[in-house]
XYZ file of C-alpha atoms in Angstrom:
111
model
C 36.489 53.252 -29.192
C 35.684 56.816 -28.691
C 31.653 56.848 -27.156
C 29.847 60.419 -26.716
C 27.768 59.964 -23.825
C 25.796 63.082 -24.837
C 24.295 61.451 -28.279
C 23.049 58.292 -26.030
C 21.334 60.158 -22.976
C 17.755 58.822 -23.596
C 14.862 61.358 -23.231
C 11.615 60.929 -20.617
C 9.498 59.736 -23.149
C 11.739 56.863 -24.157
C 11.537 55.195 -20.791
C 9.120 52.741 -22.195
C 9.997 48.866 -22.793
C 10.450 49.521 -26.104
C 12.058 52.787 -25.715
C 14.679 51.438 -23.626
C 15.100 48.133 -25.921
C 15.616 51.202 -29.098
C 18.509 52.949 -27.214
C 20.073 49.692 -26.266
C 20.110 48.622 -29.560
C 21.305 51.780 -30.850
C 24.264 51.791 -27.682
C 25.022 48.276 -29.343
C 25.216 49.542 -32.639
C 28.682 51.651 -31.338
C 30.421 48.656 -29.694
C 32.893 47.412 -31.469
C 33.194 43.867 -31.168
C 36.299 42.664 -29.190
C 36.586 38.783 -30.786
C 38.296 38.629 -33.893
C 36.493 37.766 -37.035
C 35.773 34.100 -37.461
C 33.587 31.634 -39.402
C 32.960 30.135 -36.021
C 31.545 32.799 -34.368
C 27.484 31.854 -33.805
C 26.613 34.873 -32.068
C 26.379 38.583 -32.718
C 27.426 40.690 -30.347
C 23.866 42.523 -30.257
C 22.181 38.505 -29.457
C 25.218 38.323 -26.535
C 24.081 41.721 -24.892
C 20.164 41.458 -25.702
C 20.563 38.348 -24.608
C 21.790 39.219 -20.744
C 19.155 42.092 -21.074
C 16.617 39.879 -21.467
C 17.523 37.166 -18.382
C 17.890 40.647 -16.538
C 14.510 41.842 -17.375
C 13.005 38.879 -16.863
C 14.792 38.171 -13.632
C 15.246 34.772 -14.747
C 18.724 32.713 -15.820
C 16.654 29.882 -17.241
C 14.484 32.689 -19.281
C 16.714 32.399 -21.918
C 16.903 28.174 -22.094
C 13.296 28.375 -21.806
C 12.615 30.551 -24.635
C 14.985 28.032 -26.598
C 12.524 25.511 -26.190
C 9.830 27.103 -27.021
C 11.030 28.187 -30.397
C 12.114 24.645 -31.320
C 8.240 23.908 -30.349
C 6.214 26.670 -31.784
C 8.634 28.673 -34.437
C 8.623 31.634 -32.350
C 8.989 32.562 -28.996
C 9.213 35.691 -26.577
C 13.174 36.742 -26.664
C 12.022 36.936 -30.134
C 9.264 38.929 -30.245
C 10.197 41.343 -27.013
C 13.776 42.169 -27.427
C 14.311 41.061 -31.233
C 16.909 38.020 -30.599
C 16.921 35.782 -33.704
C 18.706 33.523 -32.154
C 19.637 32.894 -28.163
C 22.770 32.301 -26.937
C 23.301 30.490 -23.937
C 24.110 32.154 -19.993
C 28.237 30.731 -20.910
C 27.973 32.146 -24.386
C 26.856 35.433 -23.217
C 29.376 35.739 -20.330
C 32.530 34.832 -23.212
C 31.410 37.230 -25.204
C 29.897 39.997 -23.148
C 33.337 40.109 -20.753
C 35.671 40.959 -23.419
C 33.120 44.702 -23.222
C 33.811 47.348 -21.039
C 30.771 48.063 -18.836
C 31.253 51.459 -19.494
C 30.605 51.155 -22.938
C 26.775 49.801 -22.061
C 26.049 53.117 -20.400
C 22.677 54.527 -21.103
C 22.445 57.582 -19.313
C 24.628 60.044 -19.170
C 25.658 60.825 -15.629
């Protein structure tokens, strides 16, 4: 995967939440997925990475679990509605899929 750091250095003015959440999708959006295509895969890798995002934000492993619950309660919950996950993976799913990704690739910044 060839990456140009230069495209994905984010400007001052998108150090907002949502600015940030924009660039990492858009970072995402260049990764290609390292699992082979399969009917059995649940996850995108976009929910995987948002996903550990979010329990990083949050500061908070059970975040995600939490938000789980509250979706199956209410319809909707926060992962949802801050960081656009349609549907949550759990902290294993995210750490199969999110190791097979170089860390590199995640960089935001451009040092």
């Amino acid at each position: 995967m060839s990456t140009d750091f230069a495209e994905r250095k984010m400007e001052v003015n998108d150090l907002s939440f949502d600015g940030i959440v924009h660039c990492l999708n858009e970072v995402i959006g260049k990764i290609d997925d390292p699992r082979s295509v399969s009917n059995a895969t649940k996850y995108s890798l976009r929910e995987a990475i948002l996903g550990a995002f979010a329990a990083f934000f949050m500061q908070n492993e059970s975040f995600l679990e939490y938000q789980r619950q509250l979706n199956s309660r209410c319809g909707r919950d926060n992962a949802q509605s801050l960081f656009g996950l349609e549907k949550i993976p759990t902290v294993e799913q995210i750490r199969n899929i999110v190791d097979g990704v170089a860390a590199s690739s995640l960089s935001l910044v451009s040092t």
